[in-house]
XYZ file of C-alpha atoms in Angstrom:
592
model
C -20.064 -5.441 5.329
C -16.991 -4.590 7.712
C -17.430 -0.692 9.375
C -14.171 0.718 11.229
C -15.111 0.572 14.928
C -15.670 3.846 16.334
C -15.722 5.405 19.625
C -19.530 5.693 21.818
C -21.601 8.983 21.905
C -24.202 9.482 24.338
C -27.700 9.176 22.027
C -30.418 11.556 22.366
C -33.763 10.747 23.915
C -35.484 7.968 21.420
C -38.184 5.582 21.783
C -37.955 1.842 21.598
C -36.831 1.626 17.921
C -34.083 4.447 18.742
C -35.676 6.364 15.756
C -34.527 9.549 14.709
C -35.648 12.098 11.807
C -38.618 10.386 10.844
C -40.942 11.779 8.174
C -44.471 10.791 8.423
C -46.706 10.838 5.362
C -49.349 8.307 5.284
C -49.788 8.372 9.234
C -49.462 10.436 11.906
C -48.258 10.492 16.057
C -50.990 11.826 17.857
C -49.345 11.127 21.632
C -46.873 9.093 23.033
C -47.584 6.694 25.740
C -45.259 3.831 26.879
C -45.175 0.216 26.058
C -47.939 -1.938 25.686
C -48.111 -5.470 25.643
C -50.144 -7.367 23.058
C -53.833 -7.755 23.577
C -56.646 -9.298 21.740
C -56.678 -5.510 19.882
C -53.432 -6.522 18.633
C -53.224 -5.335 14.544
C -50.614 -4.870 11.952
C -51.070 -2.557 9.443
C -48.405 -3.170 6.265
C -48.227 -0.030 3.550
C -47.168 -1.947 0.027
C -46.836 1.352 -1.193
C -44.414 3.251 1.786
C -42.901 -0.231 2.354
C -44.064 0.508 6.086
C -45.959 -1.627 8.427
C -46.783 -0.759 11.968
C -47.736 -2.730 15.002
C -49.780 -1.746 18.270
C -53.077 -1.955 19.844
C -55.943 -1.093 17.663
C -58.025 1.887 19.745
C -59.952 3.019 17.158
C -60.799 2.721 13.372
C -63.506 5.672 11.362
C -63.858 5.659 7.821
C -60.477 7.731 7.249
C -58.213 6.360 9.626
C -56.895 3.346 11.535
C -56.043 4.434 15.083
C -52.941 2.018 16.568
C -51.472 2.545 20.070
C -47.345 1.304 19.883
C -44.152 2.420 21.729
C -44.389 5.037 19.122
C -47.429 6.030 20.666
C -50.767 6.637 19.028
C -50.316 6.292 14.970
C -53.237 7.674 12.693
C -53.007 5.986 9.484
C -54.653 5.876 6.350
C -57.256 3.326 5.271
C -56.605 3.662 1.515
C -52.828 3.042 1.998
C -52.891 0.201 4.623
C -53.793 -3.467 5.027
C -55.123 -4.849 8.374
C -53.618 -7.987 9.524
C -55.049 -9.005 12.991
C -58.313 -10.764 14.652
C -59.401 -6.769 15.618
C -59.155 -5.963 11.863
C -62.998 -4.478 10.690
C -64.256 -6.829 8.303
C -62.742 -6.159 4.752
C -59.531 -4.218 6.044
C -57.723 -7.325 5.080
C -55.738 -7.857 2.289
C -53.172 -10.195 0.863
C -49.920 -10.637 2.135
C -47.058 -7.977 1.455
C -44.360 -9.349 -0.186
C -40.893 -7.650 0.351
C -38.149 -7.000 -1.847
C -34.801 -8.761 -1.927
C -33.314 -5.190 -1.266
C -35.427 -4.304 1.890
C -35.130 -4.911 5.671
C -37.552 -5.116 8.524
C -36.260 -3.622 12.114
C -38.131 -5.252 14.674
C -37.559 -3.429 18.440
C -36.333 -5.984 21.186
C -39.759 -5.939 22.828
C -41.227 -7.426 19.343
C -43.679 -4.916 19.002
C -43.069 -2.266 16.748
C -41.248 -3.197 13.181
C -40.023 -0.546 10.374
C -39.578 -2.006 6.980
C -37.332 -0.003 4.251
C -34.388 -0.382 1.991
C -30.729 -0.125 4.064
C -28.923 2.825 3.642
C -26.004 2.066 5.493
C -24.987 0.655 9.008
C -22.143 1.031 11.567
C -21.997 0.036 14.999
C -24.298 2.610 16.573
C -27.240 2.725 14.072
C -29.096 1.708 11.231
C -30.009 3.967 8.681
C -32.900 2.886 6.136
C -35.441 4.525 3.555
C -38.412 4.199 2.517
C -41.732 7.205 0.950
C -42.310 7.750 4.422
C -38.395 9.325 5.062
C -35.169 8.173 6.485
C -35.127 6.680 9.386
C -31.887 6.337 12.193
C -31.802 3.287 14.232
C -30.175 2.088 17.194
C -28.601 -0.916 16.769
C -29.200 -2.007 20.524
C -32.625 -1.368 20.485
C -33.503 -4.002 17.041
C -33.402 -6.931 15.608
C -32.662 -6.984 11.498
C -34.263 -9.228 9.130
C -34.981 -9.318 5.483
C -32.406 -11.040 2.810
C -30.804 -7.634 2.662
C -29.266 -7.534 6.469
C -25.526 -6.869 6.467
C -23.047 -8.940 8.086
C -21.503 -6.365 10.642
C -17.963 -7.250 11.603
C -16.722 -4.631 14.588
C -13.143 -4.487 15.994
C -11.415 -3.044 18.908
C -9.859 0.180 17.350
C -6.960 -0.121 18.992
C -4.019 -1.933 17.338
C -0.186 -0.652 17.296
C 3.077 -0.486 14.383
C 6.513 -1.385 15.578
C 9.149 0.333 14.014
C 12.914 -0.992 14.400
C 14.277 2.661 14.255
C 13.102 5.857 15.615
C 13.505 6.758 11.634
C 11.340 4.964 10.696
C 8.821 5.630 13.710
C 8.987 9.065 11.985
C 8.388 8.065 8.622
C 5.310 6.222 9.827
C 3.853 8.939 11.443
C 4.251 11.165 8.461
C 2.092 8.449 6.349
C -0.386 7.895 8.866
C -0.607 11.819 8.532
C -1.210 12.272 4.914
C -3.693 8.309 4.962
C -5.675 10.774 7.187
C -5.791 13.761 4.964
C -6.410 11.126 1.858
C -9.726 9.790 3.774
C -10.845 12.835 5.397
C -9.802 12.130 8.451
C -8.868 13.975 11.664
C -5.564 13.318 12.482
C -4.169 13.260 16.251
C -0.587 12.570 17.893
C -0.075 12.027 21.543
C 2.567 10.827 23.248
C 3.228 7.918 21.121
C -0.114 7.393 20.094
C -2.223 8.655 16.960
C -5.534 8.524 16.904
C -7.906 8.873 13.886
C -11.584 10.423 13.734
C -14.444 11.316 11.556
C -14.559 14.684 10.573
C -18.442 14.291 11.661
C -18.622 13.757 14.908
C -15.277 12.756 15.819
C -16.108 9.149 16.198
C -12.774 6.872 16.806
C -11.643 5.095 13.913
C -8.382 4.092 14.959
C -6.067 4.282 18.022
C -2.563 3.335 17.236
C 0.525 3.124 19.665
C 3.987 3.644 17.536
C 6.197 1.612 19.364
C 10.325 1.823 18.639
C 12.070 -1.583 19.719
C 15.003 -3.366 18.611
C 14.331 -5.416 15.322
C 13.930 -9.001 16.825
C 11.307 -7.915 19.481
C 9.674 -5.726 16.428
C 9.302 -9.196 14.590
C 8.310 -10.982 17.535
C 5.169 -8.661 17.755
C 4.009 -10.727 14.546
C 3.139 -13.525 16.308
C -0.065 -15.495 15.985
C -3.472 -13.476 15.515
C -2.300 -10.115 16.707
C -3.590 -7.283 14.519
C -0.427 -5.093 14.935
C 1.802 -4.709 12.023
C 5.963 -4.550 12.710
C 7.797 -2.755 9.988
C 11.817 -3.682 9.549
C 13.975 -3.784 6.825
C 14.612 -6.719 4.673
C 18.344 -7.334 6.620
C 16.819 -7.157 10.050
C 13.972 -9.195 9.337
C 16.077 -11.570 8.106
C 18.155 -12.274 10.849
C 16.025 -11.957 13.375
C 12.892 -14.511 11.977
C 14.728 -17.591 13.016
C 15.403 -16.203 16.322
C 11.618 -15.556 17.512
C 8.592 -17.728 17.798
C 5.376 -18.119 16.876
C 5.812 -15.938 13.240
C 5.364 -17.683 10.271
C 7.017 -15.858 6.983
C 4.169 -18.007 4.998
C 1.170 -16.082 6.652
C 2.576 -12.586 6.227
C 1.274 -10.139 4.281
C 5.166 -7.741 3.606
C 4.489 -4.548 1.773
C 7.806 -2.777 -0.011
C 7.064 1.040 2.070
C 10.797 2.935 0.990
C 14.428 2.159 1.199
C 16.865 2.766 3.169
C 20.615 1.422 4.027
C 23.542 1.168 6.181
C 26.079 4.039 5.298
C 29.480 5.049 6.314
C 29.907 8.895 7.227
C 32.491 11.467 8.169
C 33.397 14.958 8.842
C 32.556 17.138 5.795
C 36.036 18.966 6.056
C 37.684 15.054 5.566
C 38.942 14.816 1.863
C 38.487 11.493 1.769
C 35.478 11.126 -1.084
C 35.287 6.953 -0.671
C 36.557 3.723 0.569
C 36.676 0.169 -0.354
C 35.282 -2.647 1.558
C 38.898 -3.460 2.556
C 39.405 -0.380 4.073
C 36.639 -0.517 6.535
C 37.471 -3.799 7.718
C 40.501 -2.659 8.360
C 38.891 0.394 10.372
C 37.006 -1.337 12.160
C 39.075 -4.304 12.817
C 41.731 -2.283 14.263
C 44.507 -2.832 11.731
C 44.331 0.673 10.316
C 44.299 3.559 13.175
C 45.120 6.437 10.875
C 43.721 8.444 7.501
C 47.142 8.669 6.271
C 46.736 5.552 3.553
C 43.382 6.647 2.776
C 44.337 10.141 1.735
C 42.751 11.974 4.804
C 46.305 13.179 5.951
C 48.360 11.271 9.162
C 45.456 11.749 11.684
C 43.799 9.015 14.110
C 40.521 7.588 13.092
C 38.114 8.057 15.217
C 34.928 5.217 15.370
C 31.703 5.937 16.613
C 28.220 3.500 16.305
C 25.262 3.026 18.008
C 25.574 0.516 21.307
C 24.792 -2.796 20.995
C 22.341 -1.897 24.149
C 20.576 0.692 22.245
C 17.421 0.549 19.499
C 19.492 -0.122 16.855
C 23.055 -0.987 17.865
C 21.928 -4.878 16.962
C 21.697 -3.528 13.548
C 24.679 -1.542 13.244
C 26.920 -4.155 14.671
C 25.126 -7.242 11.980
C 26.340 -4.817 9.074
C 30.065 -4.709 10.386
C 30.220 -8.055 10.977
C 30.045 -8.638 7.229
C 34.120 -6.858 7.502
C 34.895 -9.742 10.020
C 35.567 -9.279 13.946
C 35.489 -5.865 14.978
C 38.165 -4.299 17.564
C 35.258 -2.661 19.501
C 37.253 -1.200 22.475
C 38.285 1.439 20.302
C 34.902 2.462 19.288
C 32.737 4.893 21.174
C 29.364 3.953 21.232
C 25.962 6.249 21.336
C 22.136 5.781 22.138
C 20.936 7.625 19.072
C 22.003 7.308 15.496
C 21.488 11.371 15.923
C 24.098 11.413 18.789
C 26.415 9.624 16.561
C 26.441 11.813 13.604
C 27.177 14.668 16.025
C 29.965 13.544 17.458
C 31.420 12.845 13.824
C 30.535 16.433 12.798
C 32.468 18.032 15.541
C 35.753 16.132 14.898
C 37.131 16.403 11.260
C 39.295 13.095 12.296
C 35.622 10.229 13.088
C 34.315 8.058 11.185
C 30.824 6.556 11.653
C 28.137 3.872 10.562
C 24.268 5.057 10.581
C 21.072 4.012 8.707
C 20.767 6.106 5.217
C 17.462 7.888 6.515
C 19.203 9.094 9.614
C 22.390 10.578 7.957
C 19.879 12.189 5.136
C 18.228 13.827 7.755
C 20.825 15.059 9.648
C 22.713 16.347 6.806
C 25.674 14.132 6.875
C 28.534 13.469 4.874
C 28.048 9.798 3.130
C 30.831 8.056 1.849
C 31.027 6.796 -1.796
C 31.802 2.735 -1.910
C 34.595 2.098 -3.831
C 35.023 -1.366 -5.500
C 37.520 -3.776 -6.517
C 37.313 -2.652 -10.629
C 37.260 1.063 -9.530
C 33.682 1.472 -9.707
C 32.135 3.496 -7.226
C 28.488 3.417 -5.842
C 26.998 6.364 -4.370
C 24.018 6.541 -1.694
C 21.702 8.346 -3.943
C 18.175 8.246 -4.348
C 18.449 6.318 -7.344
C 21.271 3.605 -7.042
C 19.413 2.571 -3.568
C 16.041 2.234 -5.070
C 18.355 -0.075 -8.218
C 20.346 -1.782 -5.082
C 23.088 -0.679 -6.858
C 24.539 0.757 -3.492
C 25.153 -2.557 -2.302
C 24.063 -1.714 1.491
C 21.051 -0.726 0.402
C 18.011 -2.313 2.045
C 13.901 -2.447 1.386
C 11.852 -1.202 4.360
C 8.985 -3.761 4.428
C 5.696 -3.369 6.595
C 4.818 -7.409 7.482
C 1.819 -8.426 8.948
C -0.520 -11.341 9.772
C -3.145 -11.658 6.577
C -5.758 -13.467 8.775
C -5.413 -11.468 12.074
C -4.158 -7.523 10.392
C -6.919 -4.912 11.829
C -8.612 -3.405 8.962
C -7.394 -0.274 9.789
C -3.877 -1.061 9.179
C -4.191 -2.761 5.944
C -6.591 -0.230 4.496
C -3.454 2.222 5.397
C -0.412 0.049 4.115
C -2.502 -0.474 0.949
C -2.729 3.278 0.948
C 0.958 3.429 0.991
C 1.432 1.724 -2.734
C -0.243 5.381 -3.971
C 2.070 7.779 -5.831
C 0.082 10.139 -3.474
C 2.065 8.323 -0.417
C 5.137 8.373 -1.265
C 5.826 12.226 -0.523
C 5.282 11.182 2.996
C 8.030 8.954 2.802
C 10.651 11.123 1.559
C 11.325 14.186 4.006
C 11.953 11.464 6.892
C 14.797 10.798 4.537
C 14.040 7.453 2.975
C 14.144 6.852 -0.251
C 10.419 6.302 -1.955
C 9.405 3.611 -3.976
C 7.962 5.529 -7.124
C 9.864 6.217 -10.098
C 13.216 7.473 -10.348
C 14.784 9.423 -13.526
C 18.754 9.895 -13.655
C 20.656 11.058 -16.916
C 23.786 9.927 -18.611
C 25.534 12.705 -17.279
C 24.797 12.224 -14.158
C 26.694 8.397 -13.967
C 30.093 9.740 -13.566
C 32.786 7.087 -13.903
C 30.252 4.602 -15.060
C 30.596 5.939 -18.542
C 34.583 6.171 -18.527
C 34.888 2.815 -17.103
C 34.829 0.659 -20.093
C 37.351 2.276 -21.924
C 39.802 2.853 -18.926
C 39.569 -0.488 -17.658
C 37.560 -3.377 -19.703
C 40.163 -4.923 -22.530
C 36.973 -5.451 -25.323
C 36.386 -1.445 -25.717
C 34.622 -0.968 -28.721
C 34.699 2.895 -29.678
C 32.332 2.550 -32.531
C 29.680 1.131 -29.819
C 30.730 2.981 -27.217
C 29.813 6.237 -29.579
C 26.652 4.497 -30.826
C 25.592 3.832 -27.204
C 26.412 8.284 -26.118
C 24.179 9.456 -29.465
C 21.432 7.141 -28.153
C 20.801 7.964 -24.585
C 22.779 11.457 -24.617
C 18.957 13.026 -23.714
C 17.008 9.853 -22.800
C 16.342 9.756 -18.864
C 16.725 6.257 -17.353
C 13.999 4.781 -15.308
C 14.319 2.835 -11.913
C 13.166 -0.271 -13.522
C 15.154 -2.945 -15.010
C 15.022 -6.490 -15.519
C 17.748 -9.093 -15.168
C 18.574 -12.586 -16.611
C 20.017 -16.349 -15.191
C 23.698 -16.738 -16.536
C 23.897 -17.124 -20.097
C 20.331 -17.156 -20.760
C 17.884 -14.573 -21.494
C 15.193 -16.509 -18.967
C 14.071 -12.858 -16.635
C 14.659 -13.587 -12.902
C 11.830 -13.581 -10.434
C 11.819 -9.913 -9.420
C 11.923 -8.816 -13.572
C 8.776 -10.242 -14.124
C 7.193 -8.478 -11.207
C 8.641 -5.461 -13.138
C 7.286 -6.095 -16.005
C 3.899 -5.949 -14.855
C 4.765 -2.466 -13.427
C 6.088 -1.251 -16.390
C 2.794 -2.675 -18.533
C 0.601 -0.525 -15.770
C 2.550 2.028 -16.357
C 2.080 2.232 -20.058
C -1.422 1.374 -19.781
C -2.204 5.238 -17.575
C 0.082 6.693 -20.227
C 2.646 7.912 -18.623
C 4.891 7.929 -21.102
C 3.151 9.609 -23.980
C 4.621 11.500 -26.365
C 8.258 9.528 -25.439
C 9.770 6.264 -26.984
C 10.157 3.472 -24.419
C 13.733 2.221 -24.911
C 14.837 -1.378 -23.706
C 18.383 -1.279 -23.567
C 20.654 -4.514 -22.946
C 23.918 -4.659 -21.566
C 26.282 -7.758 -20.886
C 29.210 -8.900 -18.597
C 32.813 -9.463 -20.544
C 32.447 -13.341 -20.234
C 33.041 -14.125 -23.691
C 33.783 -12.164 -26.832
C 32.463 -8.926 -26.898
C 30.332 -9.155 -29.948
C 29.110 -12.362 -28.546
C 28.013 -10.135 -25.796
C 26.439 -7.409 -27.879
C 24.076 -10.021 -29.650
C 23.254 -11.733 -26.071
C 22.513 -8.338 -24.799
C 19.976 -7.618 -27.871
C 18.015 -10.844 -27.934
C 17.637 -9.997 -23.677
C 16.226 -6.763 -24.376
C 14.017 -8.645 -27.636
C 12.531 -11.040 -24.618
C 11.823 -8.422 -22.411
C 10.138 -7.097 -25.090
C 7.957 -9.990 -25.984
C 6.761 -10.573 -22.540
C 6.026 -7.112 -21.412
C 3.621 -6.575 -25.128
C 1.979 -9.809 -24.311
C 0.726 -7.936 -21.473
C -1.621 -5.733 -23.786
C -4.356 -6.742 -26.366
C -3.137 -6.461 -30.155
C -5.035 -3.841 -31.231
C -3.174 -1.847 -27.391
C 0.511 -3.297 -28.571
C 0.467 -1.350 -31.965
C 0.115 1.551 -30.758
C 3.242 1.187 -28.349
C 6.356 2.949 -29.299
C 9.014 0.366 -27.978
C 12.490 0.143 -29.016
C 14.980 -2.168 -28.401
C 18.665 -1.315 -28.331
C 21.784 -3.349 -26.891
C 25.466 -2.123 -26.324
C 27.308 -5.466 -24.748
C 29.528 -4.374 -22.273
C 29.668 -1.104 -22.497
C 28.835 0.853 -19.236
C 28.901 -1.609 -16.515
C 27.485 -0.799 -12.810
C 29.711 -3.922 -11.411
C 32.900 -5.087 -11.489
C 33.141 -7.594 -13.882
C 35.486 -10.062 -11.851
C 32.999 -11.332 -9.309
C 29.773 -13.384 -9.459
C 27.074 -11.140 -8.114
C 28.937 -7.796 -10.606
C 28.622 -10.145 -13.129
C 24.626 -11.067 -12.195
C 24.637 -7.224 -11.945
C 26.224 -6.569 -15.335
C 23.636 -8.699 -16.877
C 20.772 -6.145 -17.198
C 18.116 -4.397 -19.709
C 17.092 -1.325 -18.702
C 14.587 1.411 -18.996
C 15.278 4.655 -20.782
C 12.469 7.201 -22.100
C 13.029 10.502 -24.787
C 11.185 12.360 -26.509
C 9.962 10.452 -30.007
C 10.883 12.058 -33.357
């Protein structure tokens, strides 16, 4: 049995079992003297029937009672209830030996002369509480010894521990969570300086203390290292690009739990015209080759750069994402502590540009940039197309910690943070959650347009089909994607299969058709594609009702549906839009 380690209080007066709130039935205390050592009067007197037995010095013994000096004092107990075990036992006070039960304990005081038997009730680190006809009975720990098949295991921890968060952001979100894990358990909650501390409502014993630390993302991984019970939480960029550069952390005895998502994002002024820009255009920005908004639309006005310094929190992570848009001109770039000093320097001047985390720009209120790809196609930092990664910048915020060494405090809390009831805590530090996201057709702009602009295999007649079908269907956050030319489900799909099976199984969708929908690339002909796309969404099919019982998978009201290449989120002339392209997704409506 593991307890939370809490903080000392200062006991009341006890004796030498530390007993509190006793309730005396079959005997009573008739004085209280102090310790006596073990004579040839020494006697036990076990009650089968209270599951009590007491030990002291027997003083005197009448036709009623057995009179037995302890710590306790002077105990009057009953003849017809007791057995006498002892050499001072009157003849025929003895009886057979008192068996326990597999469920009860015996409490024996250090001194080894006074011993309370009863069933546990529970234990932490100050006390013992056990039952038994007699009453309940509080314990101090110091002052016994526990034996009986039924003793716990006690595990007890230094309640300290700390998180490291690689953005002040994120420091924020984390406090939020440990907030609401503290109104979830019915705890008191309490922020100092950097440090939160968590107590019982009942008696404000210490559960946890925990420092929230902000440091750049390669010391916030190096705080992983061997048997520390901190946890560090990163996103899946940093943490990947800063493991092989600290020592002592091992990705293969992490426990990594998926808290939100964020991203890198490019902002501006909200007065700037300019709606989006290719990847091209910010390398040229920020390589220096392109100075002015004139070939971007913005009118013929200097651009003005502004980031994070590489000597701040998170300049390391700023300047990693640039990189990507090759070797940066950085003497024209002004550079900032905060990721909040940089978007206000780009809303006062119409004429900057800047690069921030998602969370910090969502805060802040900030324009975001749209990214504009090669096809046309444009991905926008919304709540949805970063929890899809279809905003390719978009980036999982992971807590990681070591399995064998995490304080129990922490991983009860990140396993608290998998509850839909969590991930409202997330959100108003401007992340995006992990739960379940719901967008419309109408809402996917020139993702519906795109085929027949662009792609040389439009099919109106599917194209039509495809609009009748989903027209008032809401698409889910969940979708499942295939190896080229296959329909064999990637790794992550058949982790998302399992959610999707959980998430028929609490009924969440009841009363609503479930509607896997496949879509291809344009490799091949199109009605090639259309078929491919249908026996994807048939396999997805078969492995997510092999997930129920039969008599469960009758009752399911699946549909499959497939529409080629019609609506692609990728541009269809690169690898990864193709991988991207390859898809069956999740729609709901209402069933007829």
């Amino acid at each position: 049995m593991v307890q939370f380690g809490k903080s000392k209080k200062v006991p009341n007066k006890r004796n030498a079992l530390g007993l509190t709130s006793v309730a005396f039935g079959a005997f009573t205390v008739l004085a209280a003297n102090p310790a006596i050592s073990q004579t040839d009067q020494y006697v036990r007197l076990e009650m089968p029937k209270n599951n009590v037995s007491v030990e002291g010095e027997l003083v005197n013994v009448d036709d009623e009672f057995f009179y037995v000096e302890g710590t306790l004092g002077v105990l009057r107990v009953s003849r017809e209830t007791a057995v006498c075990i002892g050499a001072a036992c009157p003849d025929g006070s003895e009886g057979p030996e008192v068996v326990a039960s597999s469920r009860d304990i015996v409490l024996k005081s250090k001194d080894g002369e006074v011993e309370l038997r009863g069933e546990l009730v529970s234990v932490d680190d100050q006390h013992f509480i056990i039952r038994n006809r007699l009453g309940e009975f509080s314990l101090l720990r110091s002052n016994v010894d526990c034996g009986g098949p039924a003793c716990p295991k006690v595990e007890f921890y230094d309640p300290q521990f700390a998180i490291h968060s690689a953005t002040p952001e994120v420091r924020g979100m984390v406090a939020n969570l440990l907030q609401g894990y503290a109104e979830a358990n019915d705890h008191e909650y309490e922020a100092d300086s950097g440090t939160i501390r968590l107590y019982e409502k009942d008696g404000r014993d210490l559960i946890a203390e925990i420092s929230l630390i902000t440091e750049d993302p390669r010391s916030a991984i190096q705080a992983l290292s061997e048997n520390t019970p901190d946890i560090s939480i990163v996103d899946q960029q940093q943490f990947s690009s800063q493991l092989p550069n600290v020592e002592n952390v091992d990705p293969a005895n992490l426990e990594q739990v998926l808290l939100a998502y964020d991203g890198t994002v490019v902002i501006g002024h909200q007065e700037n015209p300019v709606q989006d820009l290719d990847v091209l255009e910010i390398a040229q920005i920020w390589n220096g080759t392109n100075n002015s908004w004139r070939s971007l639309g913005g009118g013929d006005f200097p651009i003005a750069v502004h980031m994070v310094g590489e000597s701040a929190t998170t300049g390391s992570d700023a300047k990693l994402w640039l990189s990507n848009f090759g070797q940066s001109n950085l003497n024209g770039i002004v550079t900032h502590n905060t990721e909040a000093e940089v978007i206000e320097a780009v809303q006062a001047d119409r004429n900057a540009i800047g690069v921030v985390h998602r969370a910090a720009a969502q805060m802040y209120h900030a324009k975001m940039f749209d990214l504009r790809k090669s096809c046309g196609l444009t991905a926008s930092p919304t709540d949805f197309d970063m929890q899809i990664e279809h905003y390719p910048l978009s980036l999982p915020v992971n807590a990681y910690g070591q399995r064998a060494s995490m304080h129990p405090v922490a991983k009860s809390f990140l396993d608290w943070t998998q509850t839909f009831e969590a991930q409202r805590h997330a959100a108003p530090q401007g992340f995006v959650s992990t739960q379940l996201q719901r967008t419309k057709m109408r809402d996917m702009g020139v993702s519906i347009i795109h085929t027949a602009a662009v792609e040389p295999d439009f099919d109106g007649a599917e194209f039509a089909s495809m609009m009748r079908e989903l027209r008032d269907a809401d698409r889910l956050s969940i979708s499942f994607r295939f190896l080229p030319g296959s329909s064999s489900l990637d790794n992550e799909s058949v982790e998302n299969i399992k959610d999707l099976a959980a998430r028929l199984r609490r009924s969440e969708f009841d009363g609503q058709e479930v509607l896997l929908v496949g879509f291809a690339d344009s490799v091949g002909p199109a009605d090639r594609n259309t078929v491919l796309s249908e026996r994807r969404a048939e396999a997805v099919r078969t492995v997510l009702e092999a997930e129920f019982e039969a008599e469960t998978r009758d009752k399911l009201n699946i549909q499959v549906l497939s529409f080629g290449e019609q609506m692609p989120l990728d541009c269809n002339d690169t690898d990864d839009g193709r991988a991207n392209n390859r898809r069956v997704e999740v729609w709901t409506r209402v069933a007829n």
